[in-house]
Amino acid sequence: MNSNFSYWEQTSFLSGYDVLIVGSGIVGLSAALHLKQTQPKLKVGVLEAGFLPAGASTKNAGFACFGSISEIIDELENTTEEELLKVVEMRWKGLEKLRSNLGEHGIDFKQWNGYEIFKDRDVNFASQCVDQISYFNQLFAQVIGKPDIYSVSNEKIVDFGLNRIQTIIKNKYEAQIDTGKMMRALLSKVQGLGVAVFNNCYVKKICNNSTEITLQTSQGDFRTKKIILATNAFTSAFYPDLNILPGRGQVLITEPIEGLKIKGTFHYDHGYYYFRNINNRILLGGGRNLDFKAEETIESGITNPVQSALEELLFDVILPKQKVKIEQRWSGVMGFGDKLSPIIKQIKPNIFCSIRCNGMGVAIGSLVGEQVANLVLNS
Ligand SMILES: Cc1cc2nc3c(=O)[nH]c(=O)nc-3n(C[C@H](O)[C@H](O)[C@H](O)COP(=O)(O)OP(=O)(O)OC[C@H]3O[C@@H](n4cnc5c(N)ncnc54)[C@H](O)[C@@H]3O)c2cc1C
């Protein structure tokens, strides 16, 4: 910890904040953006533990999605139709907000459709999902305002060169983005509005009295009137009662592939596996369901069972019999909970949180950030 701060550093960088946000993922930065756009004079700062955001926002797959049919059927088993509809609307509106905040060009937004694939051995499950298409089309038209969202698209099996696949359900409103470009654009927009973002600044403790909050960090103490915790999977270090469970997601990416046939975002096995094209490569992730307990961790890392399952899907189904190198592997950490909706609330006087994106933060993160910022502004 630095004990050699100057008077100037203390007054300009470490204190006098109206709002300090902990966590520079999509939610934290979107909250900062909305605060400054609404009240430009506010002094806003963001404290981030990592050299880059260290949770999910720069590690994800960049699906601009709002749910595949099998995922939604699963979600409906644990929630009411009303809550599901609210969350799907949030995903859709969150994606609209992301595009209006940063522009489609800035995030490489490409509406190349989403596809849910079913293996030939899952024929019964596939037909259960197909049977639900008209129900979900009608239900979601209420919040998305578009008809015929999902449809069977089996002719694409050959076009994509998929092996062992018997059914495909298309979502014509699903898209993909470049996650790196999105986060750079968001960071630069926020910094352009005068928000100070401090990296390698791990918040160890929150101390509040009636007039001020002190955040003890790995670099020194910061002082502010209000804070927003946008710490997603890591929140239980501060508030274990909020009941956030981490879920690690592992990913791999191939080398560029000549003549790649895959184009769009793809879901498999209740959404537990996902893949897409990016710059002539395949990005493929998932497999958390192979061992939920082992993947319920905030530690980064890859494991043999998950990586082997990803490779099997890659070389058996997606790129059958092709000799392609895997260039990179990584992991990120998501925040899950027993409810589908995110937690956006005041926890204590002057302390707010916006957490638990349930693995869909590209979709809902911009809106979650805006909503918590509004809570702070109205408090
Ligand atoms: C592999 C993978 C694939 C995904 N694919 C998709 C997808 O295709 N589409 C989609 O919609 N969603 C996807 N997600 C989910 C999405 O990325 C997340 O829901 C979203 O990024 C969450 O954003 P956040 O800002 O809430 O959290 P995070 O991005 O995790 O940000 C929280 C930040 O808080 C920081 N922090 C935590 N504790 C402290 C502390 N004490 N002091 C300082 N800083 C701290 C962390 O370092 C982190 O940077 C995926 C996630 C993963 C891991």
Short mmCIF file of C-alpha atoms and ligand atoms in Angstrom, two decimals:
data_model
loop_
_atom_site.label_atom_id
_atom_site.label_comp_id
_atom_site.label_asym_id
_atom_site.label_seq_id
_atom_site.Cartn_x
_atom_site.Cartn_y
_atom_site.Cartn_z
CA MET A 1 0.00 0.00 0.00
CA ASN A 2 1.27 3.45 -0.93
CA SER A 3 1.80 5.77 2.05
CA ASN A 4 3.53 8.46 0.00
CA PHE A 5 0.47 10.11 -1.55
CA SER A 6 0.79 13.86 -2.12
CA TYR A 7 -1.80 16.41 -1.08
CA TRP A 8 -2.76 16.67 -4.79
CA GLU A 9 -3.21 12.95 -5.13
CA GLN A 10 -5.29 12.79 -1.96
CA THR A 11 -7.61 15.60 -3.04
CA SER A 12 -7.95 14.87 -6.77
CA PHE A 13 -7.64 11.09 -7.02
CA LEU A 14 -8.47 9.51 -3.66
CA SER A 15 -11.25 11.58 -2.15
CA GLY A 16 -14.20 13.84 -2.85
CA TYR A 17 -16.17 11.29 -4.85
CA ASP A 18 -19.92 11.42 -5.14
CA VAL A 19 -20.00 7.80 -6.29
CA LEU A 20 -17.31 5.12 -6.38
CA ILE A 21 -18.11 1.94 -8.29
CA VAL A 22 -16.36 -1.31 -7.40
CA GLY A 23 -15.81 -3.45 -10.51
CA SER A 24 -15.13 -2.31 -14.08
CA GLY A 25 -17.12 -4.99 -15.89
CA ILE A 26 -19.98 -4.12 -18.23
CA VAL A 27 -22.30 -3.39 -15.29
CA GLY A 28 -19.92 -1.11 -13.38
CA LEU A 29 -18.93 0.87 -16.47
CA SER A 30 -22.55 1.15 -17.66
CA ALA A 31 -23.52 2.52 -14.25
CA ALA A 32 -20.68 5.08 -14.48
CA LEU A 33 -21.81 6.03 -17.97
CA HIS A 34 -25.40 6.65 -16.93
CA LEU A 35 -24.39 8.63 -13.83
CA LYS A 36 -22.20 11.00 -15.87
CA GLN A 37 -24.67 11.29 -18.76
CA THR A 38 -27.42 12.24 -16.32
CA GLN A 39 -25.40 14.44 -13.97
CA PRO A 40 -22.13 15.46 -15.64
CA LYS A 41 -20.85 17.28 -12.56
CA LEU A 42 -20.78 14.21 -10.35
CA LYS A 43 -17.31 13.02 -9.38
CA VAL A 44 -17.37 9.33 -10.28
CA GLY A 45 -14.59 6.75 -10.02
CA VAL A 46 -14.27 3.02 -10.70
CA LEU A 47 -12.00 0.69 -8.70
CA GLU A 48 -11.02 -2.56 -10.42
CA ALA A 49 -9.05 -5.39 -8.82
CA GLY A 50 -7.59 -6.69 -12.07
CA PHE A 51 -5.11 -5.29 -14.57
CA LEU A 52 -8.08 -5.80 -16.91
CA PRO A 53 -11.58 -6.63 -15.64
CA ALA A 54 -11.07 -9.99 -13.95
CA GLY A 55 -14.57 -11.52 -13.95
CA ALA A 56 -16.58 -12.16 -17.09
CA SER A 57 -16.94 -8.99 -19.14
CA THR A 58 -13.74 -9.35 -21.18
CA LYS A 59 -13.79 -13.16 -21.14
CA ASN A 60 -17.23 -13.97 -22.56
CA ALA A 61 -18.42 -15.34 -25.89
CA GLY A 62 -20.07 -12.16 -27.17
CA PHE A 63 -23.51 -13.63 -27.84
CA ALA A 64 -26.17 -10.95 -28.13
CA CYS A 65 -28.85 -13.46 -27.18
CA PHE A 66 -32.00 -13.65 -25.11
CA GLY A 67 -32.52 -17.40 -24.71
CA SER A 68 -32.62 -20.63 -26.69
CA ILE A 69 -35.81 -22.67 -26.47
CA SER A 70 -34.37 -25.44 -24.26
CA GLU A 71 -32.77 -22.91 -21.88
CA ILE A 72 -36.06 -21.09 -21.59
CA ILE A 73 -37.96 -24.30 -20.91
CA ASP A 74 -35.46 -25.00 -18.09
CA GLU A 75 -35.82 -21.46 -16.77
CA LEU A 76 -39.59 -21.78 -16.74
CA GLU A 77 -39.29 -24.82 -14.47
CA ASN A 78 -37.83 -22.62 -11.74
CA THR A 79 -39.66 -19.38 -12.26
CA THR A 80 -43.04 -17.92 -13.14
CA GLU A 81 -44.02 -16.97 -16.67
CA GLU A 82 -44.25 -13.36 -15.46
CA GLU A 83 -40.65 -13.28 -14.19
CA LEU A 84 -39.37 -15.05 -17.30
CA LEU A 85 -41.08 -12.48 -19.48
CA LYS A 86 -39.61 -9.65 -17.41
CA VAL A 87 -36.09 -11.07 -17.78
CA VAL A 88 -36.44 -11.75 -21.52
CA GLU A 89 -37.63 -8.17 -21.97
CA MET A 90 -34.62 -6.99 -19.98
CA ARG A 91 -32.26 -8.99 -22.21
CA TRP A 92 -33.82 -7.53 -25.34
CA LYS A 93 -33.90 -3.96 -24.03
CA GLY A 94 -30.41 -4.37 -22.58
CA LEU A 95 -29.11 -5.26 -26.03
CA GLU A 96 -30.87 -2.23 -27.50
CA LYS A 97 -29.25 -0.07 -24.81
CA LEU A 98 -25.81 -1.57 -25.51
CA ARG A 99 -26.18 -0.69 -29.19
CA SER A 100 -27.45 2.81 -28.51
CA ASN A 101 -24.69 3.46 -25.94
CA LEU A 102 -21.83 2.31 -28.15
CA GLY A 103 -23.14 2.09 -31.71
CA GLU A 104 -23.40 -1.14 -33.73
CA HIS A 105 -20.19 -0.42 -35.59
CA GLY A 106 -18.17 0.14 -32.41
CA ILE A 107 -19.02 -3.31 -31.08
CA ASP A 108 -19.08 -5.22 -34.40
CA PHE A 109 -22.75 -6.08 -33.93
CA LYS A 110 -23.71 -8.71 -36.52
CA GLN A 111 -27.22 -10.10 -36.69
CA TRP A 112 -26.24 -13.45 -38.13
CA ASN A 113 -28.97 -15.44 -36.33
CA GLY A 114 -28.75 -17.80 -33.40
CA TYR A 115 -29.19 -21.56 -33.73
CA GLU A 116 -29.96 -24.24 -31.19
CA ILE A 117 -28.68 -27.61 -32.34
CA PHE A 118 -29.90 -31.06 -31.25
CA LYS A 119 -28.01 -34.30 -31.80
CA ASP A 120 -29.73 -37.23 -33.50
CA ARG A 121 -29.72 -39.13 -30.20
CA ASP A 122 -31.82 -36.30 -28.64
CA VAL A 123 -34.67 -36.61 -31.11
CA ASN A 124 -37.40 -36.72 -28.45
CA PHE A 125 -36.05 -33.72 -26.61
CA ALA A 126 -35.73 -31.84 -29.90
CA SER A 127 -39.37 -32.45 -30.77
CA GLN A 128 -40.46 -31.28 -27.29
CA CYS A 129 -38.62 -28.01 -27.97
CA VAL A 130 -40.01 -27.70 -31.51
CA ASP A 131 -43.52 -28.17 -30.08
CA GLN A 132 -42.98 -25.11 -27.85
CA ILE A 133 -41.94 -22.76 -30.67
CA SER A 134 -45.34 -21.24 -31.36
CA TYR A 135 -46.01 -20.78 -27.63
CA PHE A 136 -42.74 -18.89 -27.07
CA ASN A 137 -43.15 -16.91 -30.30
CA GLN A 138 -46.48 -15.62 -29.04
CA LEU A 139 -45.25 -15.05 -25.50
CA PHE A 140 -42.12 -13.13 -26.44
CA ALA A 141 -43.83 -11.07 -29.14
CA GLN A 142 -45.41 -9.23 -26.18
CA VAL A 143 -42.05 -7.89 -25.01
CA ILE A 144 -39.91 -8.01 -28.15
CA GLY A 145 -42.59 -6.73 -30.48
CA LYS A 146 -41.60 -9.10 -33.30
CA PRO A 147 -43.37 -12.17 -34.64
CA ASP A 148 -41.91 -15.57 -35.54
CA ILE A 149 -38.72 -15.26 -33.50
CA TYR A 150 -37.97 -19.00 -33.50
CA SER A 151 -38.38 -21.43 -36.40
CA VAL A 152 -37.12 -24.87 -37.42
CA SER A 153 -34.22 -24.52 -39.84
CA ASN A 154 -32.98 -28.04 -40.55
CA GLU A 155 -31.79 -27.15 -44.06
CA LYS A 156 -28.90 -25.35 -42.36
CA ILE A 157 -27.39 -28.59 -41.03
CA VAL A 158 -25.75 -29.25 -44.39
CA ASP A 159 -24.84 -25.58 -45.01
CA PHE A 160 -22.96 -25.46 -41.70
CA GLY A 161 -21.35 -28.87 -42.24
CA LEU A 162 -22.52 -30.12 -38.84
CA ASN A 163 -22.19 -33.81 -37.99
CA ARG A 164 -24.64 -35.87 -35.87
CA ILE A 165 -27.15 -33.01 -35.80
CA GLN A 166 -30.77 -33.79 -36.53
CA THR A 167 -32.67 -30.60 -35.62
CA ILE A 168 -31.88 -26.89 -35.67
CA ILE A 169 -34.07 -24.15 -34.24
CA LYS A 170 -33.21 -20.69 -35.52
CA ASN A 171 -33.64 -17.40 -33.66
CA LYS A 172 -33.60 -14.70 -36.31
CA TYR A 173 -33.09 -11.85 -33.85
CA GLU A 174 -29.98 -13.20 -32.19
CA ALA A 175 -26.64 -11.56 -32.98
CA GLN A 176 -22.98 -11.49 -32.01
CA ILE A 177 -20.56 -8.79 -30.96
CA ASP A 178 -16.82 -8.38 -30.52
CA THR A 179 -16.49 -8.44 -26.75
CA GLY A 180 -13.05 -6.81 -26.69
CA LYS A 181 -14.19 -3.92 -28.88
CA MET A 182 -17.33 -3.51 -26.77
CA MET A 183 -15.39 -3.22 -23.52
CA ARG A 184 -12.79 -0.86 -25.02
CA ALA A 185 -15.53 1.36 -26.44
CA LEU A 186 -17.35 1.42 -23.10
CA LEU A 187 -14.18 2.20 -21.16
CA SER A 188 -13.17 4.96 -23.50
CA LYS A 189 -16.67 6.51 -23.45
CA VAL A 190 -16.70 6.50 -19.64
CA GLN A 191 -13.19 7.95 -19.38
CA GLY A 192 -14.12 10.57 -22.00
CA LEU A 193 -16.86 11.76 -19.64
CA GLY A 194 -14.30 12.25 -16.87
CA VAL A 195 -14.63 9.04 -14.88
CA ALA A 196 -11.37 7.91 -13.29
CA VAL A 197 -10.83 4.15 -13.63
CA PHE A 198 -8.19 2.64 -11.31
CA ASN A 199 -6.90 -0.85 -12.15
CA ASN A 200 -4.98 -3.19 -9.86
CA CYS A 201 -7.00 -1.66 -7.07
CA TYR A 202 -8.57 -4.41 -4.98
CA VAL A 203 -11.18 -3.23 -2.48
CA LYS A 204 -10.51 -5.02 0.80
CA LYS A 205 -12.99 -3.42 3.15
CA ILE A 206 -15.94 -1.03 3.14
CA CYS A 207 -16.14 1.26 6.20
CA ASN A 208 -19.08 3.64 6.42
CA ASN A 209 -20.08 6.32 8.86
CA SER A 210 -23.04 8.65 8.51
CA THR A 211 -21.29 11.18 6.25
CA GLU A 212 -18.70 9.27 4.25
CA ILE A 213 -17.63 5.82 3.08
CA THR A 214 -13.99 4.77 3.11
CA LEU A 215 -12.93 1.99 0.77
CA GLN A 216 -9.73 0.34 1.95
CA THR A 217 -7.92 -0.91 -1.15
CA SER A 218 -4.64 -2.58 -2.07
CA GLN A 219 -3.41 0.90 -3.15
CA GLY A 220 -4.74 3.08 -0.32
CA ASP A 221 -7.97 4.50 1.08
CA PHE A 222 -10.59 6.12 -1.16
CA ARG A 223 -13.36 8.36 0.18
CA THR A 224 -16.83 8.77 -1.30
CA LYS A 225 -20.43 9.63 -0.47
CA LYS A 226 -21.95 6.55 -2.13
CA ILE A 227 -20.79 3.28 -3.60
CA ILE A 228 -22.09 0.78 -6.13
CA LEU A 229 -20.88 -2.80 -5.89
CA ALA A 230 -20.71 -4.18 -9.42
CA THR A 231 -18.63 -7.15 -8.32
CA ASN A 232 -20.91 -9.91 -9.61
CA ALA A 233 -19.46 -13.36 -8.72
CA PHE A 234 -17.10 -11.85 -6.15
CA THR A 235 -19.76 -10.09 -4.07
CA SER A 236 -19.94 -12.65 -1.27
CA ALA A 237 -16.54 -11.44 -0.03
CA PHE A 238 -18.50 -8.37 1.18
CA TYR A 239 -22.06 -9.59 1.58
CA PRO A 240 -22.34 -13.40 1.82
CA ASP A 241 -26.07 -13.10 2.53
CA LEU A 242 -26.70 -11.94 -1.03
CA ASN A 243 -26.25 -15.56 -1.98
CA ILE A 244 -24.29 -15.19 -5.21
CA LEU A 245 -22.68 -18.36 -6.49
CA PRO A 246 -19.72 -18.19 -8.85
CA GLY A 247 -19.78 -20.27 -12.02
CA ARG A 248 -16.61 -20.59 -14.05
CA GLY A 249 -16.96 -20.71 -17.82
CA GLN A 250 -14.15 -22.25 -19.90
CA VAL A 251 -13.52 -21.29 -23.51
CA LEU A 252 -11.26 -22.22 -26.41
CA ILE A 253 -10.59 -20.64 -29.77
CA THR A 254 -9.18 -22.23 -32.91
CA GLU A 255 -6.71 -20.92 -35.42
CA PRO A 256 -8.27 -19.27 -38.54
CA ILE A 257 -9.98 -21.91 -40.70
CA GLU A 258 -10.09 -21.65 -44.46
CA GLY A 259 -13.61 -22.01 -45.86
CA LEU A 260 -15.27 -22.03 -42.43
CA LYS A 261 -18.98 -22.83 -42.87
CA ILE A 262 -20.19 -21.87 -39.40
CA LYS A 263 -21.76 -18.42 -39.24
CA GLY A 264 -23.83 -17.22 -36.27
CA THR A 265 -24.19 -18.04 -32.61
CA PHE A 266 -24.92 -21.65 -31.63
CA HIS A 267 -26.33 -23.26 -28.48
CA TYR A 268 -26.22 -26.90 -27.53
CA ASP A 269 -27.35 -29.05 -24.57
CA HIS A 270 -29.69 -26.65 -22.76
CA GLY A 271 -27.31 -23.77 -23.47
CA TYR A 272 -24.46 -25.36 -21.50
CA TYR A 273 -22.32 -25.35 -24.66
CA TYR A 274 -22.05 -22.46 -27.11
CA PHE A 275 -19.97 -21.66 -30.18
CA ARG A 276 -19.70 -19.00 -32.86
CA ASN A 277 -17.56 -17.80 -35.71
CA ILE A 278 -15.15 -14.93 -35.11
CA ASN A 279 -12.56 -13.82 -37.67
CA ASN A 280 -12.73 -17.23 -39.44
CA ARG A 281 -12.18 -19.05 -36.18
CA ILE A 282 -14.46 -21.07 -33.92
CA LEU A 283 -14.87 -19.83 -30.37
CA LEU A 284 -16.37 -22.58 -28.24
CA GLY A 285 -17.21 -22.62 -24.54
CA GLY A 286 -19.22 -24.35 -21.86
CA GLY A 287 -19.23 -27.70 -20.11
CA ARG A 288 -19.84 -26.27 -16.63
CA ASN A 289 -22.59 -28.86 -16.19
CA LEU A 290 -20.01 -31.69 -16.29
CA ASP A 291 -19.04 -30.83 -12.72
CA PHE A 292 -21.03 -27.93 -11.26
CA LYS A 293 -19.25 -28.17 -7.91
CA ALA A 294 -15.74 -27.97 -9.41
CA GLU A 295 -16.73 -24.99 -11.57
CA GLU A 296 -18.37 -23.15 -8.65
CA THR A 297 -15.21 -21.15 -8.09
CA ILE A 298 -13.87 -17.63 -8.48
CA GLU A 299 -10.46 -19.04 -9.45
CA SER A 300 -9.50 -18.77 -13.09
CA GLY A 301 -8.28 -21.96 -14.75
CA ILE A 302 -9.04 -24.69 -17.23
CA THR A 303 -9.59 -28.39 -16.50
CA ASN A 304 -9.05 -31.54 -18.52
CA PRO A 305 -12.63 -32.92 -18.33
CA VAL A 306 -14.18 -29.67 -19.59
CA GLN A 307 -11.56 -29.02 -22.26
CA SER A 308 -11.85 -32.63 -23.50
CA ALA A 309 -15.64 -32.28 -23.77
CA LEU A 310 -15.19 -29.06 -25.73
CA GLU A 311 -12.70 -30.71 -28.07
CA GLU A 312 -14.98 -33.68 -28.60
CA LEU A 313 -17.84 -31.37 -29.61
CA LEU A 314 -15.48 -29.40 -31.83
CA PHE A 315 -14.01 -32.30 -33.77
CA ASP A 316 -17.03 -34.61 -33.78
CA VAL A 317 -19.88 -32.18 -34.48
CA ILE A 318 -18.71 -28.70 -35.46
CA LEU A 319 -15.64 -29.39 -37.60
CA PRO A 320 -15.96 -33.12 -38.23
CA LYS A 321 -12.67 -34.74 -39.22
CA GLN A 322 -10.92 -31.42 -39.81
CA LYS A 323 -7.37 -30.90 -38.62
CA VAL A 324 -7.49 -27.56 -36.85
CA LYS A 325 -5.26 -26.22 -34.10
CA ILE A 326 -6.62 -24.77 -30.87
CA GLU A 327 -4.81 -21.50 -30.36
CA GLN A 328 -5.92 -20.30 -26.98
CA ARG A 329 -7.90 -21.36 -23.92
CA TRP A 330 -9.18 -19.26 -21.01
CA SER A 331 -11.83 -18.97 -18.34
CA GLY A 332 -14.07 -16.30 -16.84
CA VAL A 333 -16.33 -16.22 -13.79
CA MET A 334 -20.07 -15.55 -13.84
CA GLY A 335 -22.44 -14.85 -10.95
CA PHE A 336 -25.51 -17.08 -10.50
CA GLY A 337 -28.32 -17.33 -7.98
CA ASP A 338 -31.61 -18.99 -7.21
CA LYS A 339 -33.61 -16.31 -9.03
CA LEU A 340 -33.45 -15.38 -12.71
CA SER A 341 -33.56 -11.62 -12.17
CA PRO A 342 -30.44 -9.65 -11.28
CA ILE A 343 -30.12 -8.03 -7.83
CA ILE A 344 -30.31 -4.27 -8.18
CA LYS A 345 -30.89 -2.65 -4.82
CA GLN A 346 -29.73 -0.53 -1.93
CA ILE A 347 -28.07 -2.78 0.63
CA LYS A 348 -27.36 -0.22 3.33
CA PRO A 349 -27.44 3.57 3.54
CA ASN A 350 -25.37 4.85 0.58
CA ILE A 351 -24.34 1.33 -0.49
CA PHE A 352 -25.93 -0.11 -3.63
CA CYS A 353 -25.39 -3.26 -5.65
CA SER A 354 -26.04 -4.46 -9.18
CA ILE A 355 -25.07 -8.09 -9.45
CA ARG A 356 -26.09 -11.60 -10.60
CA CYS A 357 -26.40 -11.39 -14.36
CA ASN A 358 -26.85 -15.20 -14.45
CA GLY A 359 -24.50 -15.65 -17.41
CA MET A 360 -26.34 -13.11 -19.60
CA GLY A 361 -24.53 -9.87 -18.82
CA VAL A 362 -23.74 -8.94 -22.42
CA ALA A 363 -27.52 -8.85 -22.86
CA ILE A 364 -28.64 -7.25 -19.60
CA GLY A 365 -25.47 -5.53 -18.31
CA SER A 366 -26.11 -2.09 -19.87
CA LEU A 367 -29.60 -1.95 -18.42
CA VAL A 368 -28.55 -3.30 -15.02
CA GLY A 369 -25.92 -0.55 -14.84
CA GLU A 370 -28.44 2.11 -15.83
CA GLN A 371 -30.99 0.89 -13.29
CA VAL A 372 -28.59 0.94 -10.36
CA ALA A 373 -27.36 4.39 -11.41
CA ASN A 374 -30.99 5.61 -11.32
CA LEU A 375 -31.39 4.16 -7.81
CA VAL A 376 -28.33 6.13 -6.70
CA LEU A 377 -29.47 9.32 -8.43
CA ASN A 378 -32.91 9.09 -6.81
CA SER A 379 -31.59 8.29 -3.34
C1 LIG B 1 -16.94 -17.74 -20.65
C2 LIG B 1 -18.11 -16.82 -20.57
C3 LIG B 1 -18.96 -16.65 -21.65
C4 LIG B 1 -20.04 -15.78 -21.56
N1 LIG B 1 -20.77 -15.55 -22.68
C5 LIG B 1 -21.79 -14.64 -22.63
C6 LIG B 1 -22.51 -14.32 -23.81
O1 LIG B 1 -22.20 -14.81 -24.88
N2 LIG B 1 -23.57 -13.46 -23.71
C7 LIG B 1 -23.93 -12.91 -22.51
O2 LIG B 1 -24.93 -12.17 -22.46
N3 LIG B 1 -23.20 -13.13 -21.39
C8 LIG B 1 -22.15 -13.98 -21.43
N4 LIG B 1 -21.41 -14.23 -20.32
C9 LIG B 1 -21.79 -13.56 -19.07
C10 LIG B 1 -21.33 -12.11 -19.03
O3 LIG B 1 -20.01 -12.00 -19.48
C11 LIG B 1 -21.47 -11.60 -17.59
O4 LIG B 1 -22.81 -11.81 -17.17
C12 LIG B 1 -21.13 -10.14 -17.46
O5 LIG B 1 -19.85 -9.89 -17.99
C13 LIG B 1 -21.18 -9.73 -16.00
O6 LIG B 1 -20.76 -8.41 -15.93
P1 LIG B 1 -20.48 -7.74 -14.52
O7 LIG B 1 -20.02 -6.36 -14.79
O8 LIG B 1 -21.66 -7.92 -13.63
O9 LIG B 1 -19.36 -8.64 -13.85
P2 LIG B 1 -17.82 -8.83 -14.18
O10 LIG B 1 -17.50 -8.63 -15.60
O11 LIG B 1 -17.43 -10.12 -13.58
O12 LIG B 1 -17.16 -7.62 -13.41
C14 LIG B 1 -16.99 -7.63 -12.02
C15 LIG B 1 -15.65 -6.95 -11.77
O13 LIG B 1 -15.52 -6.68 -10.37
C16 LIG B 1 -14.15 -6.78 -10.07
N5 LIG B 1 -14.04 -6.98 -8.63
C17 LIG B 1 -14.54 -8.00 -7.91
N6 LIG B 1 -14.22 -7.85 -6.60
C18 LIG B 1 -13.51 -6.70 -6.51
C19 LIG B 1 -12.89 -6.02 -5.42
N7 LIG B 1 -12.98 -6.48 -4.17
N8 LIG B 1 -12.22 -4.87 -5.68
C20 LIG B 1 -12.16 -4.39 -6.94
N9 LIG B 1 -12.72 -4.99 -8.00
C21 LIG B 1 -13.38 -6.14 -7.79
C22 LIG B 1 -13.69 -7.99 -10.86
O14 LIG B 1 -12.30 -7.99 -11.04
C23 LIG B 1 -14.47 -7.84 -12.16
O15 LIG B 1 -13.72 -7.20 -13.16
C24 LIG B 1 -20.31 -15.09 -20.35
C25 LIG B 1 -19.47 -15.25 -19.27
C26 LIG B 1 -18.37 -16.10 -19.37
C27 LIG B 1 -17.46 -16.25 -18.18
#
